JSON list of C-alpha atoms in Angstrom, two decimals:
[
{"chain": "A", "resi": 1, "resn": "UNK", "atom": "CA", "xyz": [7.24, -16.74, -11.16]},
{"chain": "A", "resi": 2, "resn": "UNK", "atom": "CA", "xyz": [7.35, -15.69, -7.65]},
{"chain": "A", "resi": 3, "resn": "UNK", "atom": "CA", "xyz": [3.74, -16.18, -5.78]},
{"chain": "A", "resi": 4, "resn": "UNK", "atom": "CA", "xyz": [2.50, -12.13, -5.06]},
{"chain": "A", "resi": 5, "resn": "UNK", "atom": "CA", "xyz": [2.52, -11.49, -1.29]},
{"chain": "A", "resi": 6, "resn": "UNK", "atom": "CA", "xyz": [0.47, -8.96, 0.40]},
{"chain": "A", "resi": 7, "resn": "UNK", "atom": "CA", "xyz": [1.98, -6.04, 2.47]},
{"chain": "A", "resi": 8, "resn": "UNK", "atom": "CA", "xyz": [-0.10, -4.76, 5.30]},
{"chain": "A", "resi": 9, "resn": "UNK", "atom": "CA", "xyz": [1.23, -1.65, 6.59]},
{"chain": "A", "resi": 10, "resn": "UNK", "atom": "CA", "xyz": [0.55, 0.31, 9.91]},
{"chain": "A", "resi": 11, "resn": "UNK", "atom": "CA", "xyz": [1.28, 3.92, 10.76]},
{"chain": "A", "resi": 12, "resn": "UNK", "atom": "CA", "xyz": [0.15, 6.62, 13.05]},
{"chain": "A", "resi": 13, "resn": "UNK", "atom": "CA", "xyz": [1.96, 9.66, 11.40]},
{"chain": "A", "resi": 14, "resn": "UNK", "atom": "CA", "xyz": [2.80, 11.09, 8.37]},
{"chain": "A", "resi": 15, "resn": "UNK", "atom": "CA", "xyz": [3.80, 7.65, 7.20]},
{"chain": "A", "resi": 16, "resn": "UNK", "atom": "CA", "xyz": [7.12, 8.38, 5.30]},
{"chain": "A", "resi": 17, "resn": "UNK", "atom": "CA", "xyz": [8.54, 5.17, 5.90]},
{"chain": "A", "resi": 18, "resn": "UNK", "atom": "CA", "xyz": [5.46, 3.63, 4.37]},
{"chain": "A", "resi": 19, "resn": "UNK", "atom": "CA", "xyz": [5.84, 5.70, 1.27]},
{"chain": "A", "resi": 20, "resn": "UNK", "atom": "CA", "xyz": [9.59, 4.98, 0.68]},
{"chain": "A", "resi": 21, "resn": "UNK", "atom": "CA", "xyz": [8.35, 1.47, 0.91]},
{"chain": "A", "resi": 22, "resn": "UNK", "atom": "CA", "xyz": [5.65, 1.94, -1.52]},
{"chain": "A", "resi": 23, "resn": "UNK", "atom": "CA", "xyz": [7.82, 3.64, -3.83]},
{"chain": "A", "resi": 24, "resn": "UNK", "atom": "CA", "xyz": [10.55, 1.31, -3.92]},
{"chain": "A", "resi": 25, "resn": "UNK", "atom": "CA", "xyz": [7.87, -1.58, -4.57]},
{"chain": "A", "resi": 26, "resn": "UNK", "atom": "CA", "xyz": [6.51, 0.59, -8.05]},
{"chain": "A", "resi": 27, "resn": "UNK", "atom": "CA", "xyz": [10.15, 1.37, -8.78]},
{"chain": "A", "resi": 28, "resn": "UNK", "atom": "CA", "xyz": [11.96, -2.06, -8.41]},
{"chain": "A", "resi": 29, "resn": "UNK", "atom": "CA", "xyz": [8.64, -4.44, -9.34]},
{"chain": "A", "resi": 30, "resn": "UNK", "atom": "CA", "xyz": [8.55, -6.33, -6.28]},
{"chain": "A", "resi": 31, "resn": "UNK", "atom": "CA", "xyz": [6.28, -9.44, -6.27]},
{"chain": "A", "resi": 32, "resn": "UNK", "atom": "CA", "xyz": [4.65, -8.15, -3.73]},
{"chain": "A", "resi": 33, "resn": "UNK", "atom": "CA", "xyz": [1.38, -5.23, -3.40]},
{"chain": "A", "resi": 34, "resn": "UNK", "atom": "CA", "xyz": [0.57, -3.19, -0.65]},
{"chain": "A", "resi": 35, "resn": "UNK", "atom": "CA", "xyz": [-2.47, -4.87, 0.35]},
{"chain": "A", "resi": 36, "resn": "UNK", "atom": "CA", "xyz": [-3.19, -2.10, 2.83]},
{"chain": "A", "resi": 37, "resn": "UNK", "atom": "CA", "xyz": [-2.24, 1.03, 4.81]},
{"chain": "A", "resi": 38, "resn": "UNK", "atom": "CA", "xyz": [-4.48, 0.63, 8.48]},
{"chain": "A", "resi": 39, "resn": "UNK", "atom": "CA", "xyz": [-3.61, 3.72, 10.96]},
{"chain": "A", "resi": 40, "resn": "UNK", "atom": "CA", "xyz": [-4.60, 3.84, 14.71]},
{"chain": "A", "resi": 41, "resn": "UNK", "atom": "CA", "xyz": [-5.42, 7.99, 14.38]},
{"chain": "A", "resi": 42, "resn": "UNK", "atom": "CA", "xyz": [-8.26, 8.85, 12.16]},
{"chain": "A", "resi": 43, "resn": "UNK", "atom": "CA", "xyz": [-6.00, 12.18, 11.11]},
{"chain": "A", "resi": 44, "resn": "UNK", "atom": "CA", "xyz": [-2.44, 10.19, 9.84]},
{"chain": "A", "resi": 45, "resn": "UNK", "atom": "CA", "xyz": [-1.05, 12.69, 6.90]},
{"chain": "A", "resi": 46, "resn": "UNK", "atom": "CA", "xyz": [0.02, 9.16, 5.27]},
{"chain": "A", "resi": 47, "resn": "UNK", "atom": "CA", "xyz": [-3.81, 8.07, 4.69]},
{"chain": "A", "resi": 48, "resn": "UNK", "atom": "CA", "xyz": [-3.77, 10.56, 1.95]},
{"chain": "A", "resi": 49, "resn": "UNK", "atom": "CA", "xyz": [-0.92, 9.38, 0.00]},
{"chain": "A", "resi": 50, "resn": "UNK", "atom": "CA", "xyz": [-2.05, 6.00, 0.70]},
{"chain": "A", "resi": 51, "resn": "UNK", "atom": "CA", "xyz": [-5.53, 6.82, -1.12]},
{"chain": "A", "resi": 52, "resn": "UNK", "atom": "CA", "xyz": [-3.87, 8.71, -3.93]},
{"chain": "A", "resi": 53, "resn": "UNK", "atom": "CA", "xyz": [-1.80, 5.69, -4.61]},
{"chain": "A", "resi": 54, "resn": "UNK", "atom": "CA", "xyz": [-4.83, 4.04, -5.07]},
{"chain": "A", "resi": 55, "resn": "UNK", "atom": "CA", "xyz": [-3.97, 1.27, -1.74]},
{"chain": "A", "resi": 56, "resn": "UNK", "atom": "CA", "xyz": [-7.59, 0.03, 0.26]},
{"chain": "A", "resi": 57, "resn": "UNK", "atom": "CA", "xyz": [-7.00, 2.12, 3.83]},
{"chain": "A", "resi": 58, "resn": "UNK", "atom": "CA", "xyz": [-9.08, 1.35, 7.10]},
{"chain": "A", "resi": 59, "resn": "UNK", "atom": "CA", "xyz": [-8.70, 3.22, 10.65]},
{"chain": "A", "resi": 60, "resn": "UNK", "atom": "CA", "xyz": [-8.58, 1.31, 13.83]},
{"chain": "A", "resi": 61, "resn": "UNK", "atom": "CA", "xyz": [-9.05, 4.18, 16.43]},
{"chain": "A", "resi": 62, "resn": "UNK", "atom": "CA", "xyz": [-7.78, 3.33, 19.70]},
{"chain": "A", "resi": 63, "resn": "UNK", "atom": "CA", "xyz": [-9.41, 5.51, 21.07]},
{"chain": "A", "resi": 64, "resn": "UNK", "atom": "CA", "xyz": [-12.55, 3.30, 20.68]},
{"chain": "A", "resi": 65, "resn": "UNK", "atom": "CA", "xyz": [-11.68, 0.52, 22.33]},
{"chain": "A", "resi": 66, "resn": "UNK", "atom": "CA", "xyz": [-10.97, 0.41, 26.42]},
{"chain": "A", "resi": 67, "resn": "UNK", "atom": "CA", "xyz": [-7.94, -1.95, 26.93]},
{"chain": "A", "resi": 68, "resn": "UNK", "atom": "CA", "xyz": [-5.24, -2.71, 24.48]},
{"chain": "A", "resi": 69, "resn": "UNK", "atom": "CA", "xyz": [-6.20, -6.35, 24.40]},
{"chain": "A", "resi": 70, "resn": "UNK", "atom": "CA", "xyz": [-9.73, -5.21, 22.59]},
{"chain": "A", "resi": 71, "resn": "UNK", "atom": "CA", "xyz": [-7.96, -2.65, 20.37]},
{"chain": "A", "resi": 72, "resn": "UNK", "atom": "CA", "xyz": [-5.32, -5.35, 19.14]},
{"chain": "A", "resi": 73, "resn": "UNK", "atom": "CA", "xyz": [-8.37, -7.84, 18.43]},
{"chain": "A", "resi": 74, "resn": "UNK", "atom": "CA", "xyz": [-9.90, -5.46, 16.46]},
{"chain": "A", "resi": 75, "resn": "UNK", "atom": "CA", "xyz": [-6.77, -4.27, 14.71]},
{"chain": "A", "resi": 76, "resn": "UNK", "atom": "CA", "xyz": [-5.65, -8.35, 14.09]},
{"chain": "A", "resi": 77, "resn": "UNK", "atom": "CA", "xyz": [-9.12, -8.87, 12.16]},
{"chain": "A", "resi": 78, "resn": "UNK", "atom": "CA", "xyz": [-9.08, -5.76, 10.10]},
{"chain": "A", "resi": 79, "resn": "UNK", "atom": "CA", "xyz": [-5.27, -6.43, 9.05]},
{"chain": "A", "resi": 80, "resn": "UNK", "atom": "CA", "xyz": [-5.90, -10.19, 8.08]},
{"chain": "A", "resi": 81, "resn": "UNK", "atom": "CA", "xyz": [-9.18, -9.11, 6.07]},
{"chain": "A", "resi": 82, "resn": "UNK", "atom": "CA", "xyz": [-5.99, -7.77, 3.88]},
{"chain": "A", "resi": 83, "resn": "UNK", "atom": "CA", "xyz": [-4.66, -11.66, 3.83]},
{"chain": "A", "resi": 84, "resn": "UNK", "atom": "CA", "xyz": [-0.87, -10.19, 4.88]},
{"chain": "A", "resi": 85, "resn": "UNK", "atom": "CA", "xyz": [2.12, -12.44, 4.42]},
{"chain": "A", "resi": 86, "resn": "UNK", "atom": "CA", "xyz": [3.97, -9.63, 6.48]},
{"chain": "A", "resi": 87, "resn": "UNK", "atom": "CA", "xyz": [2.95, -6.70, 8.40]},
{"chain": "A", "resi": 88, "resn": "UNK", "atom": "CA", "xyz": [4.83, -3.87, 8.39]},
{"chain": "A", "resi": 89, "resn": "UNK", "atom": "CA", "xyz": [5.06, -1.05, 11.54]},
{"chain": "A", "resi": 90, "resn": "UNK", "atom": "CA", "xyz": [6.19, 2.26, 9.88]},
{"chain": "A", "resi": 91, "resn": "UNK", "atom": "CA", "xyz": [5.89, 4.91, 12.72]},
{"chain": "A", "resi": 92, "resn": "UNK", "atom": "CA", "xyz": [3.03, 3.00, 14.26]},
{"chain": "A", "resi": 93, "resn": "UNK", "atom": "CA", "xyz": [2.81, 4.21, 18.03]},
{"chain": "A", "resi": 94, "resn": "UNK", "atom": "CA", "xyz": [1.28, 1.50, 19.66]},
{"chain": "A", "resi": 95, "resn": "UNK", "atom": "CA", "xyz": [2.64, -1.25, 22.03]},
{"chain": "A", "resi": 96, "resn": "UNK", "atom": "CA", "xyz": [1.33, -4.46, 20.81]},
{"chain": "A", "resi": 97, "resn": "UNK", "atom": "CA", "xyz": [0.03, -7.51, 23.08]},
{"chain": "A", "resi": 98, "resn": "UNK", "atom": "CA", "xyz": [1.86, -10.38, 23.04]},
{"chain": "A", "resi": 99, "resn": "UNK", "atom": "CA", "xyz": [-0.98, -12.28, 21.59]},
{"chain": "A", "resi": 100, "resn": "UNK", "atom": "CA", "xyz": [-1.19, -9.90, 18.27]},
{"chain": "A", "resi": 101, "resn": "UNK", "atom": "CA", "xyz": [2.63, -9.84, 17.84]},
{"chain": "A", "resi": 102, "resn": "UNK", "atom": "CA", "xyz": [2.59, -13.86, 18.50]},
{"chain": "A", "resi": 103, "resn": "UNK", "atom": "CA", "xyz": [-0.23, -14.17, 16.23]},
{"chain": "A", "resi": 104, "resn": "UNK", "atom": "CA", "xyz": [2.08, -12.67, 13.31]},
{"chain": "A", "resi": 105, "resn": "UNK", "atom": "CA", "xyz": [5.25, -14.13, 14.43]},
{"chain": "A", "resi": 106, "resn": "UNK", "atom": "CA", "xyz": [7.90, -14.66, 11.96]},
{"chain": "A", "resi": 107, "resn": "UNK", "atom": "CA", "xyz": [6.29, -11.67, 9.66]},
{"chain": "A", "resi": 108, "resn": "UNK", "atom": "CA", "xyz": [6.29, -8.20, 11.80]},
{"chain": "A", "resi": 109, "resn": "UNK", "atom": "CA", "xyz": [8.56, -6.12, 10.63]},
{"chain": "A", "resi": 110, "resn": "UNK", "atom": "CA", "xyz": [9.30, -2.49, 12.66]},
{"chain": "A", "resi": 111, "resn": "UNK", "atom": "CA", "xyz": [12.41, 0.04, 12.11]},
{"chain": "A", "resi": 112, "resn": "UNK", "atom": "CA", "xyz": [13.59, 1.59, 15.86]},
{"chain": "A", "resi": 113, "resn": "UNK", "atom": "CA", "xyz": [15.35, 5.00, 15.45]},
{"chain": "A", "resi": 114, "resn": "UNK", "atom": "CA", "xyz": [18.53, 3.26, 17.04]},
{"chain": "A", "resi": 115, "resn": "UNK", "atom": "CA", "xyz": [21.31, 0.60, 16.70]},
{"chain": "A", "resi": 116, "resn": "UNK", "atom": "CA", "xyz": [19.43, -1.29, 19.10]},
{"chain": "A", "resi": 117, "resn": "UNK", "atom": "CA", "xyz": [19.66, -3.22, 21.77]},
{"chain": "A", "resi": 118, "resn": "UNK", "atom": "CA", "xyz": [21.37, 0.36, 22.61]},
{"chain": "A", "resi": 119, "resn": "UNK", "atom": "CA", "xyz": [18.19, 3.14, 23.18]},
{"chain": "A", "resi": 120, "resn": "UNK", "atom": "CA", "xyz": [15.25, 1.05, 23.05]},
{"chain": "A", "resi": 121, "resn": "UNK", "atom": "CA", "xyz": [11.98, 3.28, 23.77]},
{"chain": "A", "resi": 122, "resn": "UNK", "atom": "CA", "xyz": [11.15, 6.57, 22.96]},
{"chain": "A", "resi": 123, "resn": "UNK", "atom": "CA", "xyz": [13.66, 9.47, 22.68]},
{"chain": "A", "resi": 124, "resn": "UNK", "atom": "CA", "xyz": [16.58, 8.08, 20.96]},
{"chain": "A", "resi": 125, "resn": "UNK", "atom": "CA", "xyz": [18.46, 10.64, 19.84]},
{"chain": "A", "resi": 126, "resn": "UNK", "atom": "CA", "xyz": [18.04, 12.59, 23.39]},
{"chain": "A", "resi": 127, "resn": "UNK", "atom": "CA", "xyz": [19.37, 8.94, 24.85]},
{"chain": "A", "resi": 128, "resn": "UNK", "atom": "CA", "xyz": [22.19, 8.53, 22.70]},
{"chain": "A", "resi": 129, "resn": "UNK", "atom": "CA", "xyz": [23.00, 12.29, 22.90]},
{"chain": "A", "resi": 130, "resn": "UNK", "atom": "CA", "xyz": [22.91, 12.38, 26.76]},
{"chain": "A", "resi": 131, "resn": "UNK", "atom": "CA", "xyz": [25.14, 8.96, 26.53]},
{"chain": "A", "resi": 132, "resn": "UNK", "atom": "CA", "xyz": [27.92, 11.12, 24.02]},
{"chain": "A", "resi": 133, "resn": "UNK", "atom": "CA", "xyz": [27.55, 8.51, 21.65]},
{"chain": "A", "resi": 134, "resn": "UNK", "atom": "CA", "xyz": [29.95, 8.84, 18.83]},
{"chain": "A", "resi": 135, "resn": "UNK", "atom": "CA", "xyz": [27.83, 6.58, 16.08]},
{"chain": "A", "resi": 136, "resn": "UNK", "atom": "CA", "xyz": [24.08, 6.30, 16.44]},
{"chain": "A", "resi": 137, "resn": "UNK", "atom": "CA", "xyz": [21.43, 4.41, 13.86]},
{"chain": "A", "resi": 138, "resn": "UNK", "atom": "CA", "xyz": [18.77, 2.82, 12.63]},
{"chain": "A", "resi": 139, "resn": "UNK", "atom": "CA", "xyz": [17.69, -1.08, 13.22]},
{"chain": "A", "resi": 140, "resn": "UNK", "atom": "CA", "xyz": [15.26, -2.94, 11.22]},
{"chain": "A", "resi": 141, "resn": "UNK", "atom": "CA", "xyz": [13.93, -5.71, 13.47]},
{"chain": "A", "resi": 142, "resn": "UNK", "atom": "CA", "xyz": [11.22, -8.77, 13.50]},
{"chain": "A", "resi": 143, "resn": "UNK", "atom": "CA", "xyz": [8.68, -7.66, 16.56]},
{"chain": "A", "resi": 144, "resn": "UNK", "atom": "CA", "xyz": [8.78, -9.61, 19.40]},
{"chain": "A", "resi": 145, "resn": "UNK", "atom": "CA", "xyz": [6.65, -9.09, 22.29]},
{"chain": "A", "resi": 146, "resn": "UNK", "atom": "CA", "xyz": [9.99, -7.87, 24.36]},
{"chain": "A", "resi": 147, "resn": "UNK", "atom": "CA", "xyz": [9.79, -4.26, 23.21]},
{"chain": "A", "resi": 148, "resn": "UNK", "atom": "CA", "xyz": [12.44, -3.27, 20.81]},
{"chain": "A", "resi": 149, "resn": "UNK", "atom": "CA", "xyz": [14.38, -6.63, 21.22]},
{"chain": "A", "resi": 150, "resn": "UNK", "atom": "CA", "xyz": [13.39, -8.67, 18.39]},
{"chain": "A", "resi": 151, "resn": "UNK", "atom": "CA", "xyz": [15.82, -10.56, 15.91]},
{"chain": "A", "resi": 152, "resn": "UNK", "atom": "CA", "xyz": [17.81, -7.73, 13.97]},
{"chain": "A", "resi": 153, "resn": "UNK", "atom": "CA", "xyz": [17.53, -8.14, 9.65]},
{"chain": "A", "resi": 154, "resn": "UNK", "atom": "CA", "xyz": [19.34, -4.37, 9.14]},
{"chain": "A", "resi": 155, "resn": "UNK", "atom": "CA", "xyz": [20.98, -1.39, 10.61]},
{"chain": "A", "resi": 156, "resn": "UNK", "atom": "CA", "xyz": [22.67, 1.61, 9.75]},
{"chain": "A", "resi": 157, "resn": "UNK", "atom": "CA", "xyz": [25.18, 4.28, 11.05]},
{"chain": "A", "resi": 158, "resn": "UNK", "atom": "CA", "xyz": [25.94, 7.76, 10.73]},
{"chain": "A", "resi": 159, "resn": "UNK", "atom": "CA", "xyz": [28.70, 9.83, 13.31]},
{"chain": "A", "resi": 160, "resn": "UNK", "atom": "CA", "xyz": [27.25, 12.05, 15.67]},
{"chain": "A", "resi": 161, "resn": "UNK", "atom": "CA", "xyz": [28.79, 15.50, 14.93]},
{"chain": "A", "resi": 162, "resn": "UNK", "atom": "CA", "xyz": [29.84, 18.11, 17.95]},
{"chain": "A", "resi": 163, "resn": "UNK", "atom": "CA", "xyz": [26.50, 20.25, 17.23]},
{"chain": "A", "resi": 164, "resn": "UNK", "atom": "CA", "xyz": [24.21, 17.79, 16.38]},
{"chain": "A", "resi": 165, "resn": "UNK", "atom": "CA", "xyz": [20.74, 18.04, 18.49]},
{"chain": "A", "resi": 166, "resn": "UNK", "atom": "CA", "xyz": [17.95, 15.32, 18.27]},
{"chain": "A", "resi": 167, "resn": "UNK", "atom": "CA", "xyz": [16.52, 17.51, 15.01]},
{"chain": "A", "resi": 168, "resn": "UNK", "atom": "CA", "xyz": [19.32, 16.87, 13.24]},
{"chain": "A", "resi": 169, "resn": "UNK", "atom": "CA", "xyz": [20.03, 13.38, 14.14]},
{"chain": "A", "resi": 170, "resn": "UNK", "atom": "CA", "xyz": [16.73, 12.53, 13.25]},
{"chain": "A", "resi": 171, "resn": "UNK", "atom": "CA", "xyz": [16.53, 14.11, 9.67]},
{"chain": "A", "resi": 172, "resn": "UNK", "atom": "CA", "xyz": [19.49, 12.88, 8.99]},
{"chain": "A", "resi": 173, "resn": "UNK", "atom": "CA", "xyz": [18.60, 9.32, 10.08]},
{"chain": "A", "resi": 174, "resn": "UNK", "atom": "CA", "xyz": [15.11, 9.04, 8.36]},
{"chain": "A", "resi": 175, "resn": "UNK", "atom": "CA", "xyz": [17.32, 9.55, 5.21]},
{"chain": "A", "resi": 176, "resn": "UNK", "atom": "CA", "xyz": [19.04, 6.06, 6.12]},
{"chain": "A", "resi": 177, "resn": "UNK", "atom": "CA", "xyz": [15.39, 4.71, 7.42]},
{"chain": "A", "resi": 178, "resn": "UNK", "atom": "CA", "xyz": [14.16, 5.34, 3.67]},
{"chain": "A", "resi": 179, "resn": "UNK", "atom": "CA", "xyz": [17.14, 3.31, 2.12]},
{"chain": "A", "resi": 180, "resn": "UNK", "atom": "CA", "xyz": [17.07, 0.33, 4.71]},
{"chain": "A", "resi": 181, "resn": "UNK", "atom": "CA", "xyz": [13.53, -0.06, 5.32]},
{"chain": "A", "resi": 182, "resn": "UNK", "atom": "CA", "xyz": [12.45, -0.84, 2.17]},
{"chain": "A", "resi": 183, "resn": "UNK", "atom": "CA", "xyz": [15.27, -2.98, 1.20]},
{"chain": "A", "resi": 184, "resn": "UNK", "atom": "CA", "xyz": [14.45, -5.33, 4.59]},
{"chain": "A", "resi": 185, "resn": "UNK", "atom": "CA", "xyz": [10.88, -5.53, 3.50]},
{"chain": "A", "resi": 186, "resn": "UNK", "atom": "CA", "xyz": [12.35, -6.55, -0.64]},
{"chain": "A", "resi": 187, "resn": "UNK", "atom": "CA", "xyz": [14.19, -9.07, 1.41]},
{"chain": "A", "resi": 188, "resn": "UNK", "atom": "CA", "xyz": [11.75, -10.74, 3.46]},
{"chain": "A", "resi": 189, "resn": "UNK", "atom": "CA", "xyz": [9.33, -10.51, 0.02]},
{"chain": "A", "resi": 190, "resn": "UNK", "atom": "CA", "xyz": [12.16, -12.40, -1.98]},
{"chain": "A", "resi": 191, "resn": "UNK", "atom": "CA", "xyz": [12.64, -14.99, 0.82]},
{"chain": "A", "resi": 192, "resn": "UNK", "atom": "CA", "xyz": [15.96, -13.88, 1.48]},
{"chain": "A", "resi": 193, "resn": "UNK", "atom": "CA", "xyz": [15.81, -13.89, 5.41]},
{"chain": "A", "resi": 194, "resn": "UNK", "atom": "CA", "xyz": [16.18, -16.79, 7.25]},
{"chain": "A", "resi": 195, "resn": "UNK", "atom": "CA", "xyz": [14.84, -16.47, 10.94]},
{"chain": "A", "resi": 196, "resn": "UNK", "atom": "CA", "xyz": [16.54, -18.80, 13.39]},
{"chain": "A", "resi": 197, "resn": "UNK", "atom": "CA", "xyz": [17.33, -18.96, 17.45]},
{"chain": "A", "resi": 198, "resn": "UNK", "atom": "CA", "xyz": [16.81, -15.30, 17.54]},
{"chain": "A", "resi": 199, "resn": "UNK", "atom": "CA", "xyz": [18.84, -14.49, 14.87]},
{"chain": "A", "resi": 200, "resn": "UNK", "atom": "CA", "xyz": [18.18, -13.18, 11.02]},
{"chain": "A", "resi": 201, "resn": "UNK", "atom": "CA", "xyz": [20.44, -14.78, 8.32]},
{"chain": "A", "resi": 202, "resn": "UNK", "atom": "CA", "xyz": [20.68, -12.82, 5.23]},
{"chain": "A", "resi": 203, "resn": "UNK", "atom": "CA", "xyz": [20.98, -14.68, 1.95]},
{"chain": "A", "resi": 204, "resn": "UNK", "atom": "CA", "xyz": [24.32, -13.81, 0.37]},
{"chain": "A", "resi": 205, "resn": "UNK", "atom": "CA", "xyz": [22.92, -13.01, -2.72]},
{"chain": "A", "resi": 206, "resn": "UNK", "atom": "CA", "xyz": [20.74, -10.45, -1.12]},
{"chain": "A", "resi": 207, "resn": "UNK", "atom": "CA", "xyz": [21.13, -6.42, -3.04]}
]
């Protein structure tokens, strides 16, 4: 039997990442629970569904605290009340310290709207429309504290069509954000990601 791990999860939204992730954990049985669901804005939509799946959520406003050194102490004791064995960004707008993401190093996972390194930042699909991209994506990453650059576990593609604007790439992309997400956070659960010089190996026997 494989030891349970705990899943920490931040958001600042509606969270819908999180909840493909909790759904595929009920669904498939991972050996894993969703320790917790923390948000930085007191008003998330996802705190709900959090509740009504019965997972312990806490609110770290930042808003409270001055600097983002303070807020990220106070949001690195609340998440490892929660014991984590991996933290989990899922639309959680914050840039992190490097002390907090070194403090979790090796299990911070985040998914950037892009096939990164291309479009790092905010605005993605207006960058890679303004660029006349023909492919644009999704990247599940380990957080590093070089924004958007950490070690790469998953991506994936769609074409950009003629008429697409950034509302369509993006509902068209969260649809491939709901299938890889959750399958890089099985992965990491089931030990199948091997973290070396920068770079994620995948086990081969990975699904």
């Amino acid at each position: 039997m494989r030891a349970m791990k705990n899943i920490v999860i931040l958001i600042s939204g509606r969270g819908s990442n999180m909840q493909a992730i909790v759904q595929r954990a009920q669904s498939e049985h991972w050996s894993a629970k969703i320790a917790a669901v923390i948000s930085n804005r007191p008003d998330a939509e996802g705190l709900a569904f959090a509740k009504q799946q019965g997972i312990p959520t806490a609110i770290v406003a930042n808003s409270d605290y001055p600097t983002r050194a303070e807020f990220d102490a106070a949001l690195q004791k609340v998440i490892d009340g929660f014991s984590p064995d991996l933290v989990v960004l899922a639309g959680f707008m914050r840039i992190l310290t490097a002390p907090f993401v070194e403090h979790y190093a090796g299990r911070i996972l985040n998914i950037h709207p892009s096939l990164l390194p291309g479009f790092p930042g905010l605005h993605t699909h207006r960058q890679a429309l303004a660029a006349g991209v023909k492919i644009h994506g999704v990247t599940v990453h380990f957080v590093t504290a070089d924004l958007d650059h950490g070690p790469i576990v998953a991506q994936a593609a769609i074409p950009v069509h003629s008429d697409d604007t950034e509302e369509s790439l993006a509902s068209r992309l969260l649809v491939q954000e709901h299938i890889i997400y959750p399958r890089a956070v099985r992965w990491f659960i089931e030990g199948k990601l091997n973290l070396q010089n920068n770079c994620v190996q995948v086990a081969t026997d990975a699904q």
